[in-house]
Short mmCIF file of C-alpha atoms in Angstrom, two decimals:
data_model
loop_
_atom_site.label_atom_id
_atom_site.label_comp_id
_atom_site.label_asym_id
_atom_site.label_seq_id
_atom_site.Cartn_x
_atom_site.Cartn_y
_atom_site.Cartn_z
CA MET A 1390 8.63 -18.39 -13.11
CA PRO A 1391 5.81 -19.13 -9.98
CA THR A 1392 3.36 -21.85 -10.64
CA GLY A 1393 0.54 -21.97 -12.84
CA PHE A 1394 2.83 -19.10 -15.02
CA ARG A 1395 1.05 -18.82 -18.65
CA VAL A 1396 1.71 -16.50 -21.61
CA LEU A 1397 -0.37 -15.22 -24.39
CA ASP A 1398 1.10 -17.06 -27.31
CA THR A 1399 0.62 -13.52 -30.24
CA TRP A 1400 1.38 -15.68 -33.18
CA ASP A 1401 -0.48 -19.08 -32.59
CA ARG A 1402 -3.67 -16.65 -30.52
CA CYS A 1403 -3.29 -19.15 -28.09
CA ILE A 1404 -2.60 -19.12 -23.81
CA VAL A 1405 0.36 -21.21 -22.88
CA SER A 1406 -0.04 -22.91 -19.76
CA GLU A 1407 3.56 -24.61 -20.17
CA PRO A 1408 6.18 -21.41 -21.63
CA PRO A 1409 9.56 -21.73 -22.53
CA ARG A 1410 11.90 -22.59 -19.85
CA GLU A 1411 13.68 -19.62 -20.33
CA CYS A 1412 10.62 -17.41 -22.22
CA VAL A 1413 11.40 -13.81 -22.82
CA TYR A 1414 8.04 -12.09 -23.11
CA LEU A 1415 6.40 -8.89 -23.41
CA ALA A 1416 3.88 -7.76 -20.83
CA LEU A 1417 1.11 -5.29 -20.65
CA SER A 1418 0.08 -2.69 -17.98
CA TYR A 1419 -3.23 -1.09 -18.69
CA VAL A 1420 -6.69 -0.31 -16.99
CA TRP A 1421 -9.31 -2.45 -17.25
CA GLY A 1422 -12.12 -0.12 -16.51
CA ARG A 1423 -15.36 -2.48 -16.28
CA ALA A 1424 -14.79 -4.03 -19.42
CA SER A 1425 -17.54 -6.57 -17.66
CA SER A 1426 -18.35 -8.72 -21.13
CA ALA A 1427 -14.68 -8.98 -21.71
CA LEU A 1428 -13.26 -11.91 -22.90
CA LYS A 1429 -11.31 -12.96 -19.40
CA LEU A 1430 -9.54 -16.63 -19.10
CA SER A 1431 -11.75 -18.50 -16.74
CA VAL A 1432 -11.82 -22.01 -15.17
CA ALA A 1433 -14.74 -23.04 -18.19
CA ASN A 1434 -12.83 -22.41 -21.85
CA PHE A 1435 -9.29 -22.56 -19.64
CA GLU A 1436 -9.02 -25.56 -21.95
CA GLU A 1437 -10.95 -23.59 -25.13
CA MET A 1438 -8.17 -21.20 -24.42
CA ARG A 1439 -4.81 -23.42 -24.87
CA GLN A 1440 -6.01 -24.42 -28.40
CA PRO A 1441 -3.84 -22.34 -31.39
CA GLY A 1442 -7.02 -20.19 -33.64
CA THR A 1443 -8.95 -19.92 -29.89
CA LEU A 1444 -7.93 -16.28 -30.16
CA LYS A 1445 -8.41 -14.68 -33.14
CA ARG A 1446 -11.99 -16.50 -33.37
CA LYS A 1447 -13.02 -14.44 -30.24
CA TRP A 1448 -11.38 -11.28 -31.68
CA GLN A 1449 -13.90 -9.48 -31.03
CA GLN A 1450 -14.98 -10.02 -27.73
CA ILE A 1451 -10.54 -8.89 -26.62
CA PRO A 1452 -11.10 -5.37 -25.45
CA ARG A 1453 -8.60 -2.74 -27.76
CA THR A 1454 -5.85 -2.82 -25.39
CA ILE A 1455 -5.40 -5.49 -25.50
CA GLN A 1456 -5.82 -5.86 -29.31
CA ASP A 1457 -3.08 -3.63 -29.75
CA ALA A 1458 -0.39 -4.39 -27.84
CA ILE A 1459 -1.20 -8.14 -29.26
CA THR A 1460 -0.22 -6.91 -31.99
CA LEU A 1461 2.28 -4.82 -31.44
CA THR A 1462 3.82 -7.99 -29.65
CA SER A 1463 3.88 -9.80 -32.69
CA SER A 1464 5.32 -7.08 -34.89
CA LEU A 1465 8.06 -5.64 -32.67
CA GLY A 1466 8.94 -9.53 -33.68
CA GLN A 1467 7.99 -11.25 -30.61
CA ARG A 1468 5.95 -13.60 -29.94
CA PHE A 1469 4.78 -14.02 -25.84
CA LEU A 1470 2.63 -11.35 -23.84
CA TRP A 1471 1.82 -11.55 -20.34
CA VAL A 1472 -1.74 -9.82 -19.53
CA ASP A 1473 -3.30 -10.27 -16.25
CA SER A 1474 -7.16 -10.87 -17.51
CA LEU A 1475 -5.81 -13.87 -19.86
CA CYS A 1476 -3.18 -15.03 -17.90
CA ILE A 1477 -4.75 -15.51 -15.20
CA VAL A 1478 -8.37 -17.48 -14.19
CA GLN A 1479 -10.22 -15.02 -13.19
CA ASP A 1480 -12.56 -17.41 -11.69
CA ASP A 1481 -10.02 -19.05 -9.34
CA HIS A 1482 -9.48 -18.30 -5.73
CA GLN A 1483 -6.16 -20.43 -5.87
CA ASP A 1484 -5.06 -19.64 -9.03
CA LYS A 1485 -5.26 -15.95 -7.65
CA ASN A 1486 -3.21 -16.75 -4.37
CA ASP A 1487 -0.52 -18.79 -6.29
CA LEU A 1488 0.19 -15.83 -9.01
CA ILE A 1489 -0.97 -12.23 -7.70
CA PRO A 1490 1.82 -12.58 -5.31
CA PHE A 1491 5.28 -12.52 -7.33
CA MET A 1492 3.54 -8.98 -9.32
CA ASP A 1493 7.18 -8.25 -8.77
CA LEU A 1494 8.79 -11.20 -10.74
CA ILE A 1495 6.04 -11.21 -13.82
CA TYR A 1496 7.00 -7.76 -14.59
CA ASP A 1497 11.06 -7.43 -13.91
CA ARG A 1498 11.39 -9.85 -15.65
CA ALA A 1499 9.59 -8.90 -18.96
CA PHE A 1500 12.12 -8.05 -21.83
CA LEU A 1501 9.49 -4.73 -22.11
CA THR A 1502 6.28 -3.72 -20.16
CA ILE A 1503 4.05 -1.92 -23.19
CA ILE A 1504 2.23 1.14 -20.94
CA ALA A 1505 -1.57 2.06 -22.25
CA ALA A 1506 -1.72 5.18 -20.16
CA THR A 1507 -4.58 7.09 -22.43
CA GLY A 1508 -7.99 6.83 -21.91
CA TYR A 1509 -10.11 4.89 -18.77
CA ASP A 1510 -10.05 1.42 -19.74
CA SER A 1511 -9.40 -1.50 -21.82
CA GLU A 1512 -11.91 0.51 -24.93
CA ALA A 1513 -8.47 3.03 -25.28
CA GLY A 1514 -6.17 1.24 -27.48
CA LEU A 1515 -2.83 2.16 -28.09
CA PRO A 1516 -2.61 5.51 -30.33
CA GLY A 1517 -1.08 5.20 -32.86
CA LEU A 1518 -0.98 2.02 -34.01
CA ARG A 1519 -4.03 2.62 -36.64
CA LYS A 1520 -4.52 4.87 -38.88
CA GLY A 1521 -6.02 7.76 -37.81
CA THR A 1522 -6.19 6.46 -33.11
CA ARG A 1523 -3.98 10.07 -32.74
CA TYR A 1524 -4.23 13.43 -33.35
CA GLU A 1525 -1.79 15.37 -31.18
CA THR A 1526 0.61 17.14 -32.63
CA GLN A 1527 4.13 19.32 -31.49
CA LYS A 1528 3.36 22.85 -29.55
CA ILE A 1529 5.77 25.79 -31.63
CA GLU A 1530 6.45 29.44 -31.09
CA GLU A 1531 7.64 31.47 -32.86
CA LEU A 1532 10.51 33.51 -31.47
CA LYS A 1533 12.44 35.56 -33.96
CA PRO A 1534 13.20 34.31 -37.63
CA ASP A 1535 15.10 30.48 -37.86
CA LEU A 1536 14.35 30.07 -34.15
CA LEU A 1537 11.62 28.61 -33.10
CA VAL A 1538 10.89 26.88 -30.00
CA MET A 1539 8.57 23.61 -28.75
CA SER A 1540 7.96 23.10 -24.66
CA PRO A 1541 7.16 18.96 -24.81
CA LYS A 1542 5.04 18.25 -21.98
CA HIS A 1543 8.03 16.12 -19.87
CA LEU A 1544 7.20 12.63 -19.12
CA ALA A 1545 6.32 12.35 -14.92
CA ASP A 1546 3.87 15.95 -15.54
CA ALA A 1547 1.94 13.56 -18.74
CA LEU A 1548 1.74 10.58 -16.56
CA GLU A 1549 0.62 12.57 -13.86
CA LEU A 1550 -2.56 14.08 -15.26
CA SER A 1551 -3.50 10.61 -16.83
CA TYR A 1552 -6.88 8.16 -15.38
CA TYR A 1553 -3.82 5.67 -15.62
CA GLU A 1554 -1.46 6.93 -12.20
CA THR A 1555 -4.31 7.21 -10.11
CA ARG A 1556 -4.88 3.59 -10.48
CA GLY A 1557 -3.69 0.96 -7.41
CA TRP A 1558 -3.12 -2.71 -9.60
CA THR A 1559 -0.79 -0.47 -11.88
CA TYR A 1560 1.52 1.03 -9.66
CA GLN A 1561 3.66 -1.82 -8.86
CA GLU A 1562 3.20 -2.78 -12.39
CA LYS A 1563 5.34 0.42 -13.51
CA VAL A 1564 7.83 0.45 -10.82
CA PHE A 1565 8.97 -2.62 -11.47
CA SER A 1566 9.35 -2.90 -14.71
CA LYS A 1567 12.88 -2.60 -16.60
CA ARG A 1568 11.77 -1.14 -19.73
CA CYS A 1569 8.23 0.56 -20.32
CA LEU A 1570 7.20 1.59 -23.93
CA PHE A 1571 4.51 4.24 -22.62
CA PHE A 1572 1.63 5.57 -25.08
CA ILE A 1573 0.60 8.82 -23.55
CA ASP A 1574 -0.51 12.39 -25.07
CA GLY A 1575 -1.05 11.36 -28.48
CA GLN A 1576 2.61 9.74 -29.08
CA VAL A 1577 4.90 6.59 -27.61
CA MET A 1578 8.01 7.02 -25.24
CA PHE A 1579 10.53 4.91 -24.37
CA GLN A 1580 12.00 4.54 -20.41
CA CYS A 1581 14.65 1.97 -19.07
CA ARG A 1582 16.22 2.67 -15.78
CA SER A 1583 18.72 4.78 -17.25
CA ALA A 1584 17.40 6.57 -19.88
CA VAL A 1585 14.02 7.86 -21.66
CA PHE A 1586 13.43 8.88 -25.84
CA ARG A 1587 10.43 10.16 -26.61
CA GLU A 1588 9.04 10.81 -31.01
CA ASP A 1589 9.41 14.48 -30.63
CA VAL A 1590 12.51 15.22 -29.10
CA VAL A 1591 16.22 13.68 -29.47
CA LEU A 1592 17.53 12.85 -27.09
CA GLU A 1593 19.84 10.21 -26.95
CA ASP A 1594 22.57 12.81 -25.05
CA ARG A 1595 22.53 10.61 -22.07
CA GLN A 1596 22.74 14.12 -19.96
CA ILE A 1597 19.45 15.20 -20.95
CA THR A 1598 17.05 13.20 -17.61
CA ASP A 1599 15.28 16.10 -17.19
CA CYS A 1600 12.03 14.29 -18.43
CA LEU A 1601 12.87 10.92 -16.77
CA ASP A 1602 10.13 9.27 -14.45
CA ARG A 1603 12.53 8.40 -11.57
CA THR A 1604 9.46 6.00 -9.67
CA GLY A 1605 11.22 2.16 -10.72
CA PHE A 1606 14.28 4.41 -9.93
CA ARG A 1607 14.45 2.54 -5.91
CA PHE A 1608 13.45 -0.90 -6.86
CA ARG A 1609 16.46 -1.06 -9.18
CA GLN A 1610 18.68 -3.50 -8.53
CA GLY A 1611 20.97 -3.60 -5.06
CA LEU A 1612 18.80 -0.21 -4.73
CA VAL A 1613 16.99 -0.89 -1.77
CA GLU A 1614 20.02 -1.96 0.07
CA SER A 1615 21.58 1.09 0.19
CA ASP A 1616 18.14 3.03 0.27
CA GLU A 1617 16.77 1.41 3.72
CA PRO A 1618 14.39 -0.87 3.17
CA HIS A 1619 12.29 1.02 5.63
CA SER A 1620 12.34 4.47 4.42
CA VAL A 1621 10.84 3.30 0.83
CA TYR A 1622 7.90 2.00 2.97
CA VAL A 1623 7.49 5.08 3.63
CA ALA A 1624 8.47 6.42 -0.13
CA THR A 1625 5.71 4.11 -1.16
CA LEU A 1626 2.90 3.89 1.22
CA TRP A 1627 2.32 7.83 0.02
CA GLU A 1628 2.75 6.87 -3.54
CA TYR A 1629 0.13 3.93 -3.76
CA SER A 1630 -2.27 4.99 -0.70
CA SER A 1631 -3.70 7.60 -3.01
CA ARG A 1632 -4.67 5.95 -5.43
CA LYS A 1633 -7.94 4.50 -6.41
CA LEU A 1634 -9.15 0.41 -7.25
CA LEU A 1635 -12.40 -0.68 -8.47
CA LEU A 1636 -13.02 -3.33 -6.04
CA ASP A 1637 -11.48 -2.52 -2.61
CA SER A 1638 -10.61 -5.78 -1.64
CA ASP A 1639 -8.20 -5.14 -3.59
CA VAL A 1640 -6.09 -3.02 -2.02
CA ILE A 1641 -3.65 -5.11 -0.81
CA ASN A 1642 -3.39 -7.60 -3.45
CA ALA A 1643 -2.43 -5.20 -5.21
CA PHE A 1644 0.78 -3.78 -3.44
CA THR A 1645 1.50 -7.59 -2.58
CA GLY A 1646 4.44 -7.38 -4.55
CA ILE A 1647 6.21 -4.18 -3.09
CA LEU A 1648 5.24 -5.78 0.52
CA GLY A 1649 7.23 -9.16 -0.28
CA VAL A 1650 10.47 -7.19 -2.33
CA LEU A 1651 10.34 -4.79 0.89
CA HIS A 1652 9.71 -7.69 3.71
CA ARG A 1653 12.33 -10.21 2.35
CA ARG A 1654 15.32 -7.09 2.02
CA MET A 1655 14.25 -5.71 6.47
CA VAL A 1656 14.71 -9.44 6.55
CA GLY A 1657 17.88 -10.16 4.28
CA ASN A 1658 16.13 -13.14 2.66
CA ASP A 1659 15.50 -13.26 -1.12
CA ASP A 1660 13.77 -16.68 -0.68
CA LEU A 1661 11.14 -16.44 -3.16
CA ALA A 1662 8.99 -19.51 -0.73
CA ASN A 1663 8.25 -16.57 1.07
CA ARG A 1664 6.14 -15.23 -0.72
CA GLY A 1665 2.95 -12.99 0.20
CA SER A 1666 4.03 -13.59 3.95
CA GLY A 1667 5.57 -11.29 5.74
CA SER A 1668 2.67 -8.15 6.22
CA ILE A 1669 -0.39 -8.10 8.19
CA CYS A 1670 -3.15 -6.39 6.22
CA GLY A 1671 0.34 -3.71 4.84
CA LEU A 1672 2.61 -3.51 7.89
CA PRO A 1673 5.34 -5.30 7.53
CA THR A 1674 5.89 -7.50 10.87
CA VAL A 1675 9.11 -6.62 11.39
CA ILE A 1676 8.51 -3.16 11.77
CA PHE A 1677 4.60 -3.76 13.03
CA ASP A 1678 4.88 -1.54 16.02
CA TRP A 1679 6.27 0.84 14.42
CA ALA A 1680 3.67 1.03 10.94
CA LEU A 1681 1.14 1.41 13.06
CA LEU A 1682 1.64 4.73 13.76
CA TRP A 1683 0.62 6.05 10.32
CA GLU A 1684 -0.88 9.09 9.62
CA PRO A 1685 -3.92 10.36 7.25
CA VAL A 1686 -2.63 13.12 5.13
CA ILE A 1687 -6.16 14.62 4.18
CA PRO A 1688 -9.45 13.62 5.51
CA LEU A 1689 -9.89 9.73 5.02
CA GLU A 1690 -13.18 7.54 4.49
CA ARG A 1691 -14.07 3.92 5.52
CA ARG A 1692 -13.30 1.71 2.44
CA SER A 1693 -16.65 0.18 2.10
CA ASP A 1694 -14.78 -3.69 2.01
CA ALA A 1695 -15.69 -4.37 6.49
CA MET A 1696 -12.71 -6.40 6.09
CA TRP A 1697 -10.06 -4.45 6.66
CA PRO A 1698 -9.51 -3.31 9.53
CA SER A 1699 -9.50 0.38 11.18
CA TRP A 1700 -5.68 0.07 12.38
CA SER A 1701 -4.25 -0.44 9.28
CA TRP A 1702 -4.48 2.20 6.19
CA CYS A 1703 -5.86 -0.25 3.87
CA GLY A 1704 -8.62 -0.18 5.52
CA TRP A 1705 -9.31 3.70 4.40
CA ASN A 1706 -9.52 6.08 1.10
CA GLY A 1707 -7.38 8.87 1.04
CA ARG A 1708 -3.13 9.04 1.31
CA ALA A 1709 -1.52 8.21 4.24
CA SER A 1710 2.02 9.19 5.88
CA LEU A 1711 4.53 7.99 8.10
CA LEU A 1712 6.81 9.77 9.92
CA LEU A 1713 10.41 7.83 11.14
CA SER A 1714 10.93 11.26 13.10
CA GLY A 1715 15.26 11.62 11.37
CA MET A 1716 15.26 6.81 12.32
CA LYS A 1717 17.96 5.34 10.52
CA GLY A 1718 17.52 1.33 10.22
CA ALA A 1719 19.44 0.89 12.75
CA GLU A 1720 18.11 3.43 15.25
CA LEU A 1721 14.70 1.92 14.43
CA GLN A 1722 15.22 -1.59 15.60
CA GLU A 1723 16.24 0.10 19.03
CA TRP A 1724 13.19 1.99 19.21
CA LEU A 1725 11.56 -1.66 18.66
CA CYS A 1726 13.88 -3.35 21.02
CA GLN A 1727 13.95 -0.11 23.68
CA ARG A 1728 10.43 1.60 22.82
CA THR A 1729 8.09 -0.36 22.29
CA TRP A 1730 6.45 -3.06 24.79
CA ILE A 1731 2.66 -4.07 23.18
CA LYS A 1732 2.26 -8.54 22.74
CA TRP A 1733 0.45 -8.17 19.47
CA ILE A 1734 -2.30 -11.42 18.48
CA VAL A 1735 -3.25 -11.64 15.15
CA GLY A 1736 -6.91 -12.99 14.34
CA GLU A 1737 -10.44 -13.31 12.04
CA ARG A 1738 -13.46 -13.27 12.77
CA ARG A 1739 -14.58 -15.83 11.92
CA ALA A 1740 -12.05 -18.32 12.45
CA ASN A 1741 -10.92 -21.03 15.05
CA THR A 1742 -7.51 -19.75 15.52
CA ALA A 1743 -5.76 -16.61 17.17
CA THR A 1744 -2.58 -16.21 16.49
CA PRO A 1745 0.81 -14.13 18.57
CA LEU A 1746 2.17 -12.04 16.13
CA LEU A 1747 6.50 -12.50 16.37
CA SER A 1748 8.90 -10.21 13.80
CA SER A 1749 12.22 -9.50 13.75
CA ILE A 1750 12.18 -8.08 16.93
CA ASP A 1751 11.26 -10.83 19.25
CA TYR A 1752 9.51 -10.36 22.16
CA VAL A 1753 12.11 -11.52 24.94
CA GLN A 1754 14.59 -9.43 23.42
CA ARG A 1755 13.11 -6.25 24.29
CA GLN A 1756 14.55 -4.10 26.50
CA ASN A 1757 11.97 -1.73 27.83
CA PRO A 1758 11.33 -2.05 31.51
CA LEU A 1759 8.27 0.46 31.79
CA PHE A 1760 5.41 -2.72 31.32
CA PRO A 1761 7.10 -5.48 32.82
CA SER A 1762 5.02 -8.89 32.33
CA ASP A 1763 4.95 -9.48 36.38
CA VAL A 1764 2.87 -6.59 36.61
CA TYR A 1765 0.82 -5.82 33.88
CA PRO A 1766 0.93 -9.13 31.93
CA PRO A 1767 0.51 -9.90 28.26
CA VAL A 1768 -2.90 -11.56 26.29
CA THR A 1769 -1.09 -14.62 26.49
CA ARG A 1770 -4.23 -17.47 25.06
CA SER A 1771 -5.29 -19.09 21.94
CA LEU A 1772 -8.72 -16.31 21.35
CA HIS A 1773 -10.28 -20.15 20.22
CA THR A 1774 -10.60 -21.74 23.59
CA GLU A 1775 -13.23 -21.04 25.98
CA GLU A 1776 -10.90 -19.40 28.25
CA SER A 1777 -12.34 -16.25 25.97
CA GLY A 1778 -15.93 -16.00 27.39
CA GLN A 1779 -18.31 -14.14 25.91
CA SER A 1780 -16.81 -11.48 25.78
CA GLY A 1781 -14.20 -11.36 24.09
CA LEU A 1782 -13.71 -13.83 20.68
CA HIS A 1783 -17.17 -15.35 20.91
CA LYS A 1784 -18.85 -11.59 20.22
CA ILE A 1785 -16.57 -10.92 17.71
CA ARG A 1786 -17.82 -13.66 15.43
CA THR A 1787 -20.98 -13.65 15.84
CA ASN A 1788 -21.52 -10.17 15.50
CA CYS A 1789 -19.94 -9.78 12.33
CA ASP A 1790 -20.84 -10.97 8.26
CA ARG A 1791 -17.70 -10.70 7.50
CA PRO A 1792 -14.31 -12.04 7.76
CA CYS A 1793 -12.18 -8.63 9.20
CA THR A 1794 -8.37 -9.22 10.57
CA PHE A 1795 -8.14 -8.17 14.14
CA LEU A 1796 -5.78 -7.77 16.90
CA HIS A 1797 -6.17 -8.62 20.70
CA PHE A 1798 -3.66 -6.98 23.20
CA ALA A 1799 -3.15 -5.82 26.53
CA THR A 1800 -2.29 -1.78 27.09
CA LEU A 1801 -2.51 1.05 29.11
CA SER A 1802 -5.88 2.40 28.30
CA MET A 1803 -6.51 6.16 30.08
CA VAL A 1804 -9.37 8.15 29.46
CA PHE A 1805 -9.07 12.60 28.80
CA SER A 1806 -10.76 15.36 27.11
CA ILE A 1807 -9.96 16.85 23.97
CA GLN A 1808 -10.19 20.69 22.46
CA PRO A 1809 -10.43 22.37 19.13
CA ILE A 1810 -7.62 24.73 18.58
CA ASP A 1811 -6.73 27.18 15.33
CA VAL A 1812 -4.31 24.72 14.09
CA PHE A 1813 -4.52 22.33 11.23
CA GLN A 1814 -2.57 19.92 9.34
CA GLY A 1815 -3.67 20.46 5.81
CA SER A 1816 -7.00 19.86 6.08
CA LEU A 1817 -6.85 17.99 9.15
CA GLN A 1818 -7.95 19.81 12.49
CA GLY A 1819 -5.85 20.17 15.48
CA TYR A 1820 -7.33 18.95 18.93
CA LYS A 1821 -5.05 19.79 22.43
CA ILE A 1822 -5.52 16.18 24.47
CA CYS A 1823 -6.69 17.13 28.35
CA ARG A 1824 -6.28 15.90 31.61
CA VAL A 1825 -9.71 16.26 33.45
CA ASP A 1826 -8.61 19.88 35.01
CA GLY A 1827 -8.11 21.13 31.67
CA THR A 1828 -3.76 21.17 31.45
CA PRO A 1829 -3.02 20.13 27.68
CA CYS A 1830 -0.42 16.69 27.56
CA GLY A 1831 -0.43 16.41 23.96
CA LYS A 1832 -2.50 16.76 20.15
CA ILE A 1833 -3.47 14.78 18.17
CA TRP A 1834 -5.25 15.67 14.52
CA LEU A 1835 -8.33 14.63 13.38
CA ASP A 1836 -11.34 14.27 10.26
CA PRO A 1837 -12.78 18.06 10.46
CA GLY A 1838 -16.33 16.65 10.16
CA TRP A 1839 -15.34 14.29 12.80
CA GLU A 1840 -18.52 15.10 15.83
CA HIS A 1841 -16.95 16.46 18.47
CA VAL A 1842 -18.87 16.51 22.10
CA PRO A 1843 -16.86 19.03 24.19
CA ASP A 1844 -17.53 18.11 27.65
CA GLN A 1845 -17.18 14.47 26.98
CA LYS A 1846 -14.69 12.45 28.31
CA TYR A 1847 -12.39 9.65 25.09
CA GLU A 1848 -10.88 6.94 25.49
CA PHE A 1849 -7.19 6.44 24.52
CA LEU A 1850 -4.89 3.52 24.00
CA ALA A 1851 -1.09 3.86 24.56
CA LEU A 1852 1.45 1.92 21.88
CA SER A 1853 4.76 2.61 22.40
CA GLU A 1854 7.01 5.78 23.45
CA ALA A 1855 7.67 8.69 21.55
CA LYS A 1856 9.65 12.30 22.03
CA SER A 1857 7.74 15.12 23.25
CA SER A 1858 9.14 17.07 20.11
CA GLU A 1859 6.81 15.78 17.55
CA ILE A 1860 3.74 18.00 20.08
CA SER A 1861 4.05 21.62 18.80
CA ARG A 1862 4.38 24.35 22.09
CA ILE A 1863 1.41 25.70 20.55
CA GLU A 1864 -0.66 21.84 22.92
CA LEU A 1865 1.40 22.23 26.37
CA PRO A 1866 1.50 24.29 29.13
CA ALA A 1867 4.59 26.76 28.65
CA GLY A 1868 8.16 24.91 29.68
CA GLY A 1869 5.87 21.38 28.83
CA ASN A 1870 7.78 20.93 26.00
CA GLU A 1871 11.37 22.21 27.25
CA SER A 1872 13.24 18.16 27.37
CA ALA A 1873 16.43 16.88 25.63
CA ALA A 1874 15.36 16.37 21.93
CA SER A 1875 17.01 12.41 22.61
CA GLU A 1876 14.61 12.12 25.82
CA TRP A 1877 11.73 9.15 25.13
CA ASP A 1878 9.28 11.38 27.62
CA ALA A 1879 5.94 10.56 25.46
CA TYR A 1880 3.77 8.25 23.82
CA HIS A 1881 2.16 7.30 21.04
CA VAL A 1882 -1.75 6.43 21.28
CA ILE A 1883 -4.57 5.83 20.16
CA LEU A 1884 -8.01 7.20 19.59
CA ILE A 1885 -10.52 4.28 19.76
CA SER A 1886 -14.43 4.41 19.92
CA TYR A 1887 -16.74 1.56 19.78
CA PRO A 1888 -19.67 1.78 16.91
CA ASN A 1889 -21.78 -0.54 19.57
CA ALA A 1890 -21.56 -2.19 22.73
CA GLU A 1891 -21.57 -6.00 21.23
CA THR A 1892 -18.28 -4.89 18.82
CA PRO A 1893 -14.74 -4.19 19.14
CA ALA A 1894 -13.05 -1.15 19.65
CA GLU A 1895 -12.26 1.28 16.19
CA ARG A 1896 -9.59 3.29 15.72
CA ILE A 1897 -10.39 6.66 15.29
CA GLY A 1898 -7.01 9.24 14.55
CA LEU A 1899 -3.23 8.74 16.57
CA GLY A 1900 -2.14 11.62 18.43
CA ILE A 1901 1.04 12.55 21.06
CA ILE A 1902 0.63 12.42 24.98
CA LEU A 1903 3.12 13.39 27.33
CA GLN A 1904 4.55 10.60 29.67
CA ASP A 1905 3.72 12.64 33.44
CA SER A 1906 0.18 13.44 32.25
CA MET A 1907 -0.64 10.19 33.45
CA ARG A 1908 0.32 10.56 37.18
CA ASP A 1909 -3.35 12.06 37.22
CA VAL A 1910 -5.78 10.19 34.82
CA SER A 1911 -9.24 9.62 36.37
CA GLY A 1912 -9.82 5.90 34.36
CA ALA A 1913 -6.52 5.16 33.53
CA SER A 1914 -5.55 1.29 33.62
CA TRP A 1915 -4.45 -1.80 32.17
CA LYS A 1916 -6.64 -3.34 29.49
CA GLU A 1917 -7.63 -6.01 27.47
CA PHE A 1918 -8.56 -4.71 23.78
CA TRP A 1919 -10.14 -5.85 20.42
CA LEU A 1920 -9.76 -4.15 18.28
CA GLN A 1921 -11.22 -4.71 14.49
#
């Protein structure tokens, strides 16, 4: 277990900072809410909380859900319980850094996870554990004499309607738990990775699996190896990105266990010493160029916390998706080698260093001849040197008072106009990307609330190669995408804007343009960019 791992002793009512080596413990997954006055482990009370009987003396300061979890654990004959608010020092940044990357391990190794899926905060309790705390009754209909039927709500359906299922932190907690005891809809349900049981239905017949919630099944031992981890990343991004957080600053922390597992699967290395590495703002480094091609599913809003960049899904509130475009793992690796060219440098605002982003697809292995480095030089210098001058990192550092991860790179810049079309992808507005003469050459989906200026020219940056088959015919002139579906004859591009003259560019949206359209594009040039 990680350094600093500790548990709550439900018998001696204290925190155990050095649990037994083969410690058997339960874990609690619940919604915090805004109970700011609730008892938490802190630097100030750490020693006191280790003394037997402390939790008994402070019982009234403990939220009801945690009280009930302590009582339940002890009633089941188990001594130890893991609860984040009492087992992580909440005002110690280093303690959080030591433990948060191990959330997958903590929940996976728990003997059982108690899931409090009722209510809106930590005062909801575990209904049914105390007398008079649950009132759910079975809904029974008589079809004919002596024939009664009931229609129980499936666990997956009950969870989908719960507040618990909308929260960010609870996602990976449930995903990694081997055995879950749900308190939901006025009853208790048990689910492991092969069966589900509940109070109101006899489900001992293993063939009855309709009410299984399979969210966690893809992380079962060995399953990520057979299910390609790239596909699992797509699925988890879809599921997690729509969830809500009390603090925007937690958007990656609440997903870091999943990112760590997927990174180790992608590189084929389960070394636990590499926890917390392998991704930049939620994008796995080994597939970075592809992970940048995420798209919104609904109109998104920028997060209030300015530390998250526009080029990552974590910088936005709302559901995001990522398409594999039919590529399997080997095909994706081939695409990364042959269809990408940007050499990324990743930096931090107010930091003194900026480093190249290296991945399993080492830059020297790239085989793309489109932009040979002798003609199209990549960014190679370190941004913290005087070479950056007043045009680069100096502006980034002096015009922002919040830390943020930015990208420094060189690629092809081009200017196009865009025209709205009467086509929507969900609630997103479709636009044609057009050359100076008005000829359509691509498409992009944008927030319908985005302010479009009809005669304005917009700057686009080329990211990687794409297929024109991904552009529907309505956005192209006749015969505009007649090429074979196997041809990489288009570019993935991002539309950018500058909030003001003193700050780096920001991503507005992702689109696709035909490579042939580059022949007559005004303002096309190879440029250096800082993207925040």
